[in-house]
Each structure stands twice: as structure tokens, then as C-alpha cells.
PDB file of C-alpha atoms in Angstrom:
ATOM      1  CA  ILE A   1      27.522  95.332  64.622  1.00  0.00           C
ATOM      2  CA  LEU A   2      30.054  93.359  62.502  1.00  0.00           C
ATOM      3  CA  PRO A   3      28.681  94.518  59.095  1.00  0.00           C
ATOM      4  CA  LEU A   4      28.735  98.128  60.382  1.00  0.00           C
ATOM      5  CA  ILE A   5      32.415  97.849  61.353  1.00  0.00           C
ATOM      6  CA  SER A   6      33.482  96.210  58.063  1.00  0.00           C
ATOM      7  CA  LYS A   7      31.191  98.377  55.871  1.00  0.00           C
ATOM      8  CA  SER A   8      34.033 100.323  54.212  1.00  0.00           C
ATOM      9  CA  HIS A   9      35.898  97.144  53.007  1.00  0.00           C
ATOM     10  CA  HIS A  10      39.154  98.771  54.054  1.00  0.00           C
ATOM     11  CA  PRO A  11      41.753  96.246  55.337  1.00  0.00           C
ATOM     12  CA  ARG A  12      41.841  98.125  58.668  1.00  0.00           C
ATOM     13  CA  ALA A  13      38.051  97.815  59.000  1.00  0.00           C
ATOM     14  CA  ILE A  14      38.123  94.078  58.193  1.00  0.00           C
ATOM     15  CA  GLU A  15      40.896  93.632  60.779  1.00  0.00           C
ATOM     16  CA  ALA A  16      38.808  95.529  63.368  1.00  0.00           C
ATOM     17  CA  ALA A  17      35.725  93.384  62.640  1.00  0.00           C
ATOM     18  CA  THR A  18      37.774  90.178  62.962  1.00  0.00           C
ATOM     19  CA  LYS A  19      39.308  91.314  66.273  1.00  0.00           C
ATOM     20  CA  TYR A  20      35.881  92.292  67.594  1.00  0.00           C
ATOM     21  CA  PHE A  21      34.317  88.970  66.581  1.00  0.00           C
ATOM     22  CA  LEU A  22      37.116  86.841  68.083  1.00  0.00           C
ATOM     23  CA  THR A  23      37.194  88.778  71.375  1.00  0.00           C
ATOM     24  CA  GLN A  24      33.428  88.758  71.849  1.00  0.00           C
ATOM     25  CA  ALA A  25      33.156  85.084  70.888  1.00  0.00           C
ATOM     26  CA  ALA A  26      35.892  84.149  73.393  1.00  0.00           C
ATOM     27  CA  ALA A  27      34.189  86.212  76.124  1.00  0.00           C
ATOM     28  CA  SER A  28      30.766  84.635  75.413  1.00  0.00           C
ATOM     29  CA  THR A  29      32.356  81.170  75.627  1.00  0.00           C
ATOM     30  CA  LEU A  30      33.859  82.096  79.002  1.00  0.00           C
ATOM     31  CA  VAL A  31      30.426  83.267  80.274  1.00  0.00           C
ATOM     32  CA  LEU A  32      28.954  79.878  79.297  1.00  0.00           C
ATOM     33  CA  PHE A  33      31.928  78.085  80.842  1.00  0.00           C
ATOM     34  CA  SER A  34      31.532  79.968  84.148  1.00  0.00           C
ATOM     35  CA  SER A  35      27.811  79.112  84.393  1.00  0.00           C
ATOM     36  CA  MET A  36      28.612  75.479  83.501  1.00  0.00           C
ATOM     37  CA  THR A  37      31.332  75.311  86.184  1.00  0.00           C
ATOM     38  CA  ASN A  38      28.878  76.764  88.699  1.00  0.00           C
ATOM     39  CA  ALA A  39      26.223  74.203  87.694  1.00  0.00           C
ATOM     40  CA  TRP A  40      28.805  71.405  87.996  1.00  0.00           C
ATOM     41  CA  TYR A  41      29.652  72.325  91.594  1.00  0.00           C
ATOM     42  CA  THR A  42      26.313  73.634  92.914  1.00  0.00           C
ATOM     43  CA  GLY A  43      23.681  71.857  90.778  1.00  0.00           C
ATOM     44  CA  GLN A  44      21.837  75.015  89.624  1.00  0.00           C
ATOM     45  CA  TRP A  45      22.159  77.151  86.482  1.00  0.00           C
ATOM     46  CA  ASP A  46      21.006  80.527  87.845  1.00  0.00           C
ATOM     47  CA  ILE A  47      23.770  83.000  86.945  1.00  0.00           C
ATOM     48  CA  THR A  48      22.577  85.471  89.620  1.00  0.00           C
ATOM     49  CA  GLN A  49      23.413  82.907  92.326  1.00  0.00           C
ATOM     50  CA  LEU A  50      27.044  82.212  91.553  1.00  0.00           C
ATOM     51  CA  THR A  51      28.627  80.746  94.662  1.00  0.00           C
ATOM     52  CA  HIS A  52      31.711  78.925  93.409  1.00  0.00           C
ATOM     53  CA  PRO A  53      34.865  81.141  93.418  1.00  0.00           C
ATOM     54  CA  THR A  54      36.252  79.658  90.154  1.00  0.00           C
ATOM     55  CA  SER A  55      33.071  80.451  88.200  1.00  0.00           C
ATOM     56  CA  CYS A  56      33.008  83.982  89.730  1.00  0.00           C
ATOM     57  CA  LEU A  57      36.603  84.556  88.602  1.00  0.00           C
ATOM     58  CA  ILE A  58      35.913  83.270  85.057  1.00  0.00           C
ATOM     59  CA  LEU A  59      32.773  85.421  84.797  1.00  0.00           C
ATOM     60  CA  THR A  60      34.655  88.538  85.951  1.00  0.00           C
ATOM     61  CA  SER A  61      37.285  87.909  83.239  1.00  0.00           C
ATOM     62  CA  ALA A  62      34.607  87.315  80.589  1.00  0.00           C
ATOM     63  CA  ILE A  63      32.670  90.495  81.386  1.00  0.00           C
ATOM     64  CA  ALA A  64      35.912  92.518  81.568  1.00  0.00           C
ATOM     65  CA  MET A  65      36.826  91.164  78.119  1.00  0.00           C
ATOM     66  CA  LYS A  66      33.410  92.086  76.715  1.00  0.00           C
ATOM     67  CA  LEU A  67      33.534  95.597  78.200  1.00  0.00           C
ATOM     68  CA  GLY A  68      37.184  96.321  77.419  1.00  0.00           C
ATOM     69  CA  LEU A  69      38.118  96.655  81.097  1.00  0.00           C
ATOM     70  CA  ALA A  70      41.855  96.415  81.865  1.00  0.00           C
ATOM     71  CA  PRO A  71      43.771  94.070  81.643  1.00  0.00           C
ATOM     72  CA  PHE A  72      41.499  92.799  78.794  1.00  0.00           C
ATOM     73  CA  HIS A  73      41.318  96.171  77.037  1.00  0.00           C
ATOM     74  CA  PHE A  74      43.810  95.749  74.167  1.00  0.00           C
ATOM     75  CA  TRP A  75      41.216  94.972  71.483  1.00  0.00           C
ATOM     76  CA  PHE A  76      39.059  98.071  72.072  1.00  0.00           C
ATOM     77  CA  PRO A  77      41.270 100.951  70.776  1.00  0.00           C
ATOM     78  CA  GLU A  78      42.212  98.883  67.695  1.00  0.00           C
ATOM     79  CA  VAL A  79      38.572  98.067  66.880  1.00  0.00           C
ATOM     80  CA  LEU A  80      37.466 101.668  67.421  1.00  0.00           C
ATOM     81  CA  GLN A  81      40.298 102.970  65.226  1.00  0.00           C
ATOM     82  CA  GLY A  82      39.212 100.672  62.380  1.00  0.00           C
ATOM     83  CA  SER A  83      35.524 101.676  62.590  1.00  0.00           C
ATOM     84  CA  PRO A  84      33.698 104.762  61.247  1.00  0.00           C
ATOM     85  CA  LEU A  85      32.794 107.415  63.848  1.00  0.00           C
ATOM     86  CA  THR A  86      29.105 106.468  63.978  1.00  0.00           C
ATOM     87  CA  THR A  87      29.949 102.784  64.495  1.00  0.00           C
ATOM     88  CA  GLY A  88      32.543 103.850  67.092  1.00  0.00           C
ATOM     89  CA  LEU A  89      29.740 105.661  68.911  1.00  0.00           C
ATOM     90  CA  LEU A  90      27.664 102.456  69.026  1.00  0.00           C
ATOM     91  CA  LEU A  91      30.663 100.415  70.212  1.00  0.00           C
ATOM     92  CA  SER A  92      31.452 102.902  72.996  1.00  0.00           C
ATOM     93  CA  THR A  93      27.901 103.263  74.295  1.00  0.00           C
ATOM     94  CA  ILE A  94      25.096 100.835  73.348  1.00  0.00           C
ATOM     95  CA  MET A  95      27.341  97.776  72.893  1.00  0.00           C
ATOM     96  CA  LYS A  96      28.598  98.265  76.481  1.00  0.00           C
ATOM     97  CA  LEU A  97      25.080  97.938  77.899  1.00  0.00           C
ATOM     98  CA  PRO A  98      24.571  94.104  77.642  1.00  0.00           C
ATOM     99  CA  PRO A  99      27.844  93.169  79.454  1.00  0.00           C
ATOM    100  CA  LEU A 100      27.236  95.961  81.988  1.00  0.00           C
ATOM    101  CA  THR A 101      23.748  94.514  82.667  1.00  0.00           C
ATOM    102  CA  LEU A 102      25.343  91.113  83.234  1.00  0.00           C
ATOM    103  CA  LEU A 103      27.843  92.718  85.615  1.00  0.00           C
ATOM    104  CA  LEU A 104      25.014  94.452  87.513  1.00  0.00           C
ATOM    105  CA  MET A 105      23.067  91.174  87.843  1.00  0.00           C
ATOM    106  CA  THR A 106      26.060  89.275  89.217  1.00  0.00           C
ATOM    107  CA  SER A 107      27.871  92.082  91.083  1.00  0.00           C
ATOM    108  CA  HIS A 108      26.894  90.797  94.557  1.00  0.00           C
ATOM    109  CA  SER A 109      28.621  87.441  93.820  1.00  0.00           C
ATOM    110  CA  LEU A 110      31.860  88.840  92.392  1.00  0.00           C
ATOM    111  CA  ASN A 111      35.015  89.612  94.355  1.00  0.00           C
ATOM    112  CA  PRO A 112      35.004  93.365  95.252  1.00  0.00           C
ATOM    113  CA  THR A 113      38.802  93.466  95.749  1.00  0.00           C
ATOM    114  CA  LEU A 114      39.387  92.059  92.254  1.00  0.00           C
ATOM    115  CA  LEU A 115      36.919  94.541  90.735  1.00  0.00           C
ATOM    116  CA  THR A 116      38.612  97.432  92.592  1.00  0.00           C
ATOM    117  CA  CYS A 117      42.079  96.373  91.349  1.00  0.00           C
ATOM    118  CA  MET A 118      40.800  96.066  87.749  1.00  0.00           C
ATOM    119  CA  ALA A 119      39.072  99.446  88.050  1.00  0.00           C
ATOM    120  CA  ILE A 120      42.228 101.238  89.254  1.00  0.00           C
ATOM    121  CA  LEU A 121      44.259  99.504  86.523  1.00  0.00           C
ATOM    122  CA  SER A 122      41.693 100.645  83.912  1.00  0.00           C
ATOM    123  CA  ALA A 123      41.774 104.245  85.150  1.00  0.00           C
ATOM    124  CA  ALA A 124      45.594 104.189  85.105  1.00  0.00           C
ATOM    125  CA  LEU A 125      46.014 102.561  81.682  1.00  0.00           C
ATOM    126  CA  GLY A 126      43.191 104.588  80.121  1.00  0.00           C
ATOM    127  CA  GLY A 127      44.969 107.749  81.263  1.00  0.00           C
ATOM    128  CA  TRP A 128      48.575 106.775  80.469  1.00  0.00           C
ATOM    129  CA  MET A 129      47.942 105.245  77.046  1.00  0.00           C
ATOM    130  CA  GLY A 130      45.767 108.133  75.881  1.00  0.00           C
ATOM    131  CA  LEU A 131      48.479 110.716  76.498  1.00  0.00           C
ATOM    132  CA  ASN A 132      50.500 110.312  73.286  1.00  0.00           C
ATOM    133  CA  GLN A 133      47.658 109.532  70.847  1.00  0.00           C
ATOM    134  CA  THR A 134      46.965 111.709  67.814  1.00  0.00           C
ATOM    135  CA  GLN A 135      43.888 109.831  66.510  1.00  0.00           C
ATOM    136  CA  THR A 136      40.617 111.081  68.034  1.00  0.00           C
ATOM    137  CA  ARG A 137      38.988 107.622  67.980  1.00  0.00           C
ATOM    138  CA  LYS A 138      41.871 106.086  69.944  1.00  0.00           C
ATOM    139  CA  ILE A 139      41.750 108.929  72.475  1.00  0.00           C
ATOM    140  CA  LEU A 140      38.017 108.303  72.950  1.00  0.00           C
ATOM    141  CA  ALA A 141      38.677 104.547  73.290  1.00  0.00           C
ATOM    142  CA  PHE A 142      41.149 105.151  76.135  1.00  0.00           C
ATOM    143  CA  SER A 143      38.697 107.639  77.631  1.00  0.00           C
ATOM    144  CA  SER A 144      36.093 104.842  77.598  1.00  0.00           C
ATOM    145  CA  ILE A 145      38.490 102.420  79.358  1.00  0.00           C
ATOM    146  CA  SER A 146      39.171 105.060  82.015  1.00  0.00           C
ATOM    147  CA  HIS A 147      35.440 105.688  82.605  1.00  0.00           C
ATOM    148  CA  LEU A 148      34.812 101.944  82.860  1.00  0.00           C
ATOM    149  CA  GLY A 149      37.247 101.957  85.776  1.00  0.00           C
ATOM    150  CA  TRP A 150      35.003 104.452  87.609  1.00  0.00           C
ATOM    151  CA  MET A 151      31.957 102.254  86.883  1.00  0.00           C
ATOM    152  CA  ALA A 152      33.622  99.011  88.012  1.00  0.00           C
ATOM    153  CA  ILE A 153      35.008 100.428  91.273  1.00  0.00           C
ATOM    154  CA  ILE A 154      31.580 101.279  92.695  1.00  0.00           C
ATOM    155  CA  ILE A 155      29.453  98.426  91.311  1.00  0.00           C
ATOM    156  CA  SER A 156      29.840  96.181  94.386  1.00  0.00           C
ATOM    157  CA  TYR A 157      28.746  98.970  96.742  1.00  0.00           C
ATOM    158  CA  SER A 158      26.201 101.001  94.760  1.00  0.00           C
ATOM    159  CA  PRO A 159      25.025  99.535  91.401  1.00  0.00           C
ATOM    160  CA  LYS A 160      22.728 102.556  90.880  1.00  0.00           C
ATOM    161  CA  LEU A 161      25.758 104.852  90.775  1.00  0.00           C
ATOM    162  CA  THR A 162      27.347 102.625  88.113  1.00  0.00           C
ATOM    163  CA  LEU A 163      24.216 102.998  85.977  1.00  0.00           C
ATOM    164  CA  LEU A 164      24.105 106.767  86.530  1.00  0.00           C
ATOM    165  CA  ASN A 165      27.776 107.015  85.524  1.00  0.00           C
ATOM    166  CA  PHE A 166      27.089 104.927  82.405  1.00  0.00           C
ATOM    167  CA  TYR A 167      24.099 107.054  81.347  1.00  0.00           C
ATOM    168  CA  LEU A 168      25.978 110.332  81.777  1.00  0.00           C
ATOM    169  CA  TYR A 169      29.095 108.923  80.076  1.00  0.00           C
ATOM    170  CA  THR A 170      26.880 107.802  77.143  1.00  0.00           C
ATOM    171  CA  LEU A 171      25.349 111.281  76.931  1.00  0.00           C
ATOM    172  CA  MET A 172      28.718 113.068  76.819  1.00  0.00           C
ATOM    173  CA  THR A 173      30.433 110.553  74.499  1.00  0.00           C
ATOM    174  CA  MET A 174      27.492 110.706  72.099  1.00  0.00           C
ATOM    175  CA  THR A 175      27.880 114.502  71.940  1.00  0.00           C
ATOM    176  CA  VAL A 176      31.642 114.289  71.240  1.00  0.00           C
ATOM    177  CA  PHE A 177      31.251 111.595  68.547  1.00  0.00           C
ATOM    178  CA  LEU A 178      28.407 113.451  66.786  1.00  0.00           C
ATOM    179  CA  VAL A 179      30.334 116.737  66.783  1.00  0.00           C
ATOM    180  CA  LEU A 180      33.466 115.012  65.430  1.00  0.00           C
ATOM    181  CA  ASN A 181      31.314 113.278  62.800  1.00  0.00           C
ATOM    182  CA  THR A 182      29.715 116.585  61.773  1.00  0.00           C
ATOM    183  CA  ASN A 183      33.153 118.181  61.386  1.00  0.00           C
ATOM    184  CA  LYS A 184      34.620 114.998  59.796  1.00  0.00           C
ATOM    185  CA  VAL A 185      37.491 114.904  62.290  1.00  0.00           C
ATOM    186  CA  LEU A 186      39.595 111.738  62.606  1.00  0.00           C
ATOM    187  CA  LYS A 187      42.889 113.133  63.918  1.00  0.00           C
ATOM    188  CA  LEU A 188      44.152 116.077  65.926  1.00  0.00           C
ATOM    189  CA  SER A 189      45.708 117.871  62.955  1.00  0.00           C
ATOM    190  CA  THR A 190      42.256 118.014  61.303  1.00  0.00           C
ATOM    191  CA  LEU A 191      40.671 119.159  64.563  1.00  0.00           C
ATOM    192  CA  MET A 192      43.071 122.123  64.602  1.00  0.00           C
ATOM    193  CA  THR A 193      41.576 123.522  61.400  1.00  0.00           C
ATOM    194  CA  THR A 194      37.845 122.995  62.147  1.00  0.00           C
ATOM    195  CA  TRP A 195      37.389 126.236  64.101  1.00  0.00           C
ATOM    196  CA  THR A 196      36.702 128.092  60.832  1.00  0.00           C
ATOM    197  CA  LYS A 197      34.063 125.564  59.821  1.00  0.00           C
ATOM    198  CA  ASN A 198      31.716 125.826  62.784  1.00  0.00           C
ATOM    199  CA  PRO A 199      32.983 128.042  65.634  1.00  0.00           C
ATOM    200  CA  SER A 200      29.921 127.685  67.914  1.00  0.00           C
ATOM    201  CA  LEU A 201      29.927 123.888  67.597  1.00  0.00           C
ATOM    202  CA  ASN A 202      33.643 123.798  68.437  1.00  0.00           C
ATOM    203  CA  ALA A 203      33.034 125.985  71.491  1.00  0.00           C
ATOM    204  CA  MET A 204      30.425 123.491  72.732  1.00  0.00           C
ATOM    205  CA  LEU A 205      32.823 120.611  71.987  1.00  0.00           C
ATOM    206  CA  PHE A 206      35.315 122.376  74.285  1.00  0.00           C
ATOM    207  CA  LEU A 207      32.767 122.401  77.143  1.00  0.00           C
ATOM    208  CA  THR A 208      31.709 118.788  76.531  1.00  0.00           C
ATOM    209  CA  LEU A 209      35.329 117.590  76.634  1.00  0.00           C
ATOM    210  CA  LEU A 210      35.847 119.392  79.940  1.00  0.00           C
ATOM    211  CA  SER A 211      32.628 117.759  81.159  1.00  0.00           C
ATOM    212  CA  LEU A 212      33.998 114.317  80.165  1.00  0.00           C
ATOM    213  CA  ALA A 213      37.126 115.168  82.145  1.00  0.00           C
ATOM    214  CA  GLY A 214      34.887 115.748  85.190  1.00  0.00           C
ATOM    215  CA  LEU A 215      35.471 119.439  85.905  1.00  0.00           C
ATOM    216  CA  PRO A 216      33.132 120.826  88.628  1.00  0.00           C
ATOM    217  CA  PRO A 217      30.621 123.202  87.016  1.00  0.00           C
ATOM    218  CA  LEU A 218      29.727 120.614  84.350  1.00  0.00           C
ATOM    219  CA  THR A 219      27.688 117.377  84.200  1.00  0.00           C
ATOM    220  CA  GLY A 220      30.711 115.043  84.214  1.00  0.00           C
ATOM    221  CA  PHE A 221      31.617 116.109  87.764  1.00  0.00           C
ATOM    222  CA  LEU A 222      28.371 114.628  89.129  1.00  0.00           C
ATOM    223  CA  PRO A 223      29.144 110.856  88.864  1.00  0.00           C
ATOM    224  CA  LYS A 224      32.751 111.365  90.049  1.00  0.00           C
ATOM    225  CA  TRP A 225      31.570 113.362  93.055  1.00  0.00           C
ATOM    226  CA  LEU A 226      28.934 110.780  94.055  1.00  0.00           C
ATOM    227  CA  ILE A 227      31.349 107.853  93.547  1.00  0.00           C
ATOM    228  CA  ILE A 228      34.066 109.491  95.692  1.00  0.00           C
ATOM    229  CA  GLN A 229      31.434 110.207  98.355  1.00  0.00           C
ATOM    230  CA  GLU A 230      30.235 106.572  98.341  1.00  0.00           C
ATOM    231  CA  LEU A 231      33.807 105.185  98.446  1.00  0.00           C
ATOM    232  CA  THR A 232      34.552 107.415 101.470  1.00  0.00           C
ATOM    233  CA  LYS A 233      31.412 106.074 103.192  1.00  0.00           C
ATOM    234  CA  GLN A 234      32.717 102.535 102.562  1.00  0.00           C
ATOM    235  CA  SER A 235      36.016 103.445 104.344  1.00  0.00           C
ATOM    236  CA  MET A 236      37.906 103.388 101.037  1.00  0.00           C
ATOM    237  CA  ALA A 237      39.327 106.913 101.162  1.00  0.00           C
ATOM    238  CA  THR A 238      42.741 105.742  99.861  1.00  0.00           C
ATOM    239  CA  THR A 239      41.130 104.061  96.826  1.00  0.00           C
ATOM    240  CA  ALA A 240      39.060 107.199  96.169  1.00  0.00           C
ATOM    241  CA  THR A 241      42.229 109.353  96.339  1.00  0.00           C
ATOM    242  CA  VAL A 242      44.142 107.051  93.940  1.00  0.00           C
ATOM    243  CA  ILE A 243      41.392 106.911  91.302  1.00  0.00           C
ATOM    244  CA  SER A 244      40.862 110.705  91.591  1.00  0.00           C
ATOM    245  CA  LEU A 245      44.549 111.329  90.970  1.00  0.00           C
ATOM    246  CA  LEU A 246      44.502 108.932  88.009  1.00  0.00           C
ATOM    247  CA  SER A 247      41.632 110.906  86.452  1.00  0.00           C
ATOM    248  CA  LEU A 248      44.094 113.828  86.139  1.00  0.00           C
ATOM    249  CA  LEU A 249      45.831 111.844  83.364  1.00  0.00           C
ATOM    250  CA  GLY A 250      42.538 111.813  81.481  1.00  0.00           C
ATOM    251  CA  LEU A 251      42.117 115.533  82.131  1.00  0.00           C
ATOM    252  CA  TYR A 252      45.436 116.142  80.331  1.00  0.00           C
ATOM    253  CA  PHE A 253      44.373 114.546  77.040  1.00  0.00           C
ATOM    254  CA  TYR A 254      40.861 116.059  77.200  1.00  0.00           C
ATOM    255  CA  LEU A 255      42.505 119.459  77.613  1.00  0.00           C
ATOM    256  CA  ARG A 256      44.745 118.641  74.673  1.00  0.00           C
ATOM    257  CA  LEU A 257      41.691 117.869  72.530  1.00  0.00           C
ATOM    258  CA  ALA A 258      39.918 120.987  73.779  1.00  0.00           C
ATOM    259  CA  TYR A 259      43.029 123.093  73.110  1.00  0.00           C
ATOM    260  CA  CYS A 260      43.261 121.765  69.539  1.00  0.00           C
ATOM    261  CA  ALA A 261      39.537 122.324  68.968  1.00  0.00           C
ATOM    262  CA  THR A 262      39.186 125.909  70.109  1.00  0.00           C
ATOM    263  CA  ILE A 263      42.134 127.704  71.645  1.00  0.00           C
ATOM    264  CA  THR A 264      44.888 127.551  69.057  1.00  0.00           C
ATOM    265  CA  LEU A 265      45.720 127.208  65.409  1.00  0.00           C
ATOM    266  CA  PRO A 266      49.342 126.004  65.404  1.00  0.00           C
ATOM    267  CA  PRO A 267      51.925 127.433  63.018  1.00  0.00           C
ATOM    268  CA  HIS A 268      52.304 125.216  59.955  1.00  0.00           C
ATOM    269  CA  THR A 269      55.345 125.404  57.724  1.00  0.00           C
ATOM    270  CA  THR A 270      53.574 123.408  55.013  1.00  0.00           C
ATOM    271  CA  ASN A 271      50.565 124.687  53.113  1.00  0.00           C
ATOM    272  CA  HIS A 272      47.375 123.034  54.268  1.00  0.00           C
ATOM    273  CA  MET A 273      43.738 123.329  53.284  1.00  0.00           C
ATOM    274  CA  LYS A 274      41.657 125.575  55.533  1.00  0.00           C
ATOM    275  CA  GLN A 275      38.080 124.440  56.158  1.00  0.00           C
ATOM    276  CA  TRP A 276      35.446 126.695  54.621  1.00  0.00           C
ATOM    277  CA  HIS A 277      33.066 128.361  57.031  1.00  0.00           C
ATOM    278  CA  THR A 278      29.789 126.837  55.897  1.00  0.00           C
ATOM    279  CA  HIS A 279      26.509 128.079  57.339  1.00  0.00           C
ATOM    280  CA  LYS A 280      25.127 124.609  57.837  1.00  0.00           C
ATOM    281  CA  SER A 281      22.447 124.185  60.500  1.00  0.00           C
ATOM    282  CA  THR A 282      23.546 121.964  63.363  1.00  0.00           C
ATOM    283  CA  ASN A 283      21.554 118.847  64.071  1.00  0.00           C
ATOM    284  CA  ILE A 284      18.960 119.423  66.841  1.00  0.00           C
ATOM    285  CA  SER A 285      20.058 116.232  68.628  1.00  0.00           C
ATOM    286  CA  ILE A 286      23.617 117.624  68.981  1.00  0.00           C
ATOM    287  CA  ALA A 287      22.173 120.821  70.495  1.00  0.00           C
ATOM    288  CA  ILE A 288      20.093 118.898  73.069  1.00  0.00           C
ATOM    289  CA  LEU A 289      22.943 116.509  73.933  1.00  0.00           C
ATOM    290  CA  THR A 290      25.440 119.369  74.321  1.00  0.00           C
ATOM    291  CA  ILE A 291      23.183 121.260  76.722  1.00  0.00           C
ATOM    292  CA  ALA A 292      22.575 118.050  78.732  1.00  0.00           C
ATOM    293  CA  SER A 293      26.329 117.293  78.755  1.00  0.00           C
ATOM    294  CA  THR A 294      27.178 120.620  80.343  1.00  0.00           C
ATOM    295  CA  THR A 295      24.273 121.701  82.574  1.00  0.00           C
ATOM    296  CA  LEU A 296      22.932 118.676  84.519  1.00  0.00           C
ATOM    297  CA  LEU A 297      24.977 119.277  87.694  1.00  0.00           C
ATOM    298  CA  PRO A 298      22.160 121.212  89.503  1.00  0.00           C
ATOM    299  CA  LEU A 299      20.091 117.988  89.409  1.00  0.00           C
ATOM    300  CA  SER A 300      22.553 116.257  91.765  1.00  0.00           C
ATOM    301  CA  PRO A 301      20.488 116.756  94.986  1.00  0.00           C
ATOM    302  CA  MET A 302      17.511 115.043  93.318  1.00  0.00           C
ATOM    303  CA  LEU A 303      19.673 112.195  91.983  1.00  0.00           C
ATOM    304  CA  SER A 304      21.409 111.632  95.330  1.00  0.00           C
ATOM    305  CA  SER A 305      18.035 111.440  97.104  1.00  0.00           C
ATOM    306  CA  ILE A 306      16.930 108.750  94.608  1.00  0.00           C
TER     307      ILE A 306
END
């Protein structure tokens, strides 16, 4: 991934690649250190049988650092901002899978209270810090941190729900990144003028953003609904209420993006270039992903039975 981040040779891209390398290297070292500490105390190297509390704590920190889970999230928005949109897509989705797999394998050994605290902190910081951003990549980075909170909060109780949340988050984020890449949008002021370029694509972006926010008729409501249900079953109604309220912060900046994309063209005192309405055919993958991002909610009875 490092050559993809630093491909443009821009100082910002080189900085992002350096930050990414240093963070991931430090986190990998901590993973090795936690397994070594566990082997020192227990005499076995199997990472799925972590029993020593110190090694569990170190491993939790390492995986949080790799994922960009609060309070180890500071590197992620900076790296995403310095990367192209396609590389940002990889960083937000596929590159999260290896540390998430590690978290799934070791979730039964880790401290659920610590994971819950980190999850609520992620949901809070992801929401608060995304509010005043004008760069689309940074907004999507904070959106990712917020969604990671939802994944981390349920992993100790229902790992399958964490995976479902990750798959649906990947689906919706992929749609948003591909649409932004098609329209060449890097900041909100550019997004405000793209409605003339591809109105139908912008309308679908509007629905996908609302789906990411987790509004009921759309796909994004499904994982939130199932997670709240599971937390209530685990007698964690207060935690479920707190994380639900914190998702309203995310809803605000998704609505802001959606508003810029479709609802308004703000008055500009300065002359600016309008985008030409080009009759360019939309990529078939965007069409499939958009439909999946907005219409999968009826499948919820089947998924909950699984």
C-alpha cells in the first residue's frame, strides 16, 4: 500500500506514507511484544489463547492502532487526506480486514469493558471531529472511526455482527468513494457544483450517504438495529442509548455532505467554473454497489436467523 499512497510524489503524500509506515510498524511490534509477553508468562505462543492481562492490554492497543480506533486514531485522517481517493478506498476497507481478523480471533480473551469504552470514545470522536471538516476524505476518515466504534462495541458478544457491520460498511464506503472519484470531488466546495455533471449519480450519492448515517429504510440501518438489539439482550441498554445518540453527530455531517451534493447550490460572490454536464456512462460496479447500499434492509430477517 505504501507505493500507492506516495504515488503522486507530493510532499503531503510522502508525509502520509511515512505516517502510515511508522504507525503500522509500531503496531506490528506491539502485536509481537504481546505474544512474547504471553509466551513468557504462560509458556505457549498461541495468540488465540491469551491469558495474561498485560499481553491482552498490549494486543488491544496494537489492534486499535492498526485499525485507527480511538484513542489511537490520529494518524488515519492525515493519511487518508494525503492519499488519492482510490487508495483512500483501500485504506478504509480492505486494509482494515487483517487487524479486524486478528481482533475477531482474540476477542474472547480481551477485556470487554475496555473495548466498550474505546468503542464509545471512537463513536464520539468520529462524530465530533467530522463536524467542521471541509475535505471529503477527512470526513470519510472520521466516518470510518465512528463505524469502527460500532464494530468494536459488539465484538465480545457477537463477532458475527461485527463482520456483518464491516461488510455493509465496506459496501457503502466503496460506493461513496467511487462516486466521489468519478466526479473528481476532494472538497465540499467542489461537491456543490457537481450536480450539473451527473445529476442521477449525485441523487444516488445522497441516498448512500443517508444509508451510511443509518437511516431506517436503507441498508445502513440494518447493522445498527441488530447491534442495539444485541446490546439490549446483554443488559447494556445504557451503552446502546449512548452510542445511538453519538451516531446523531455522524448523521449531521452526512446530511451536510448530502445537502452539498444534491439539495443546494450556494450563492457565490466570486466567479467559479461550473461543471459541464457530460453524458458519460456510469460504471456498472457503481450501479450495483449503489443499489446494494440502499435496498438490503428487507434481507434482515434472513440475516438475523443466520
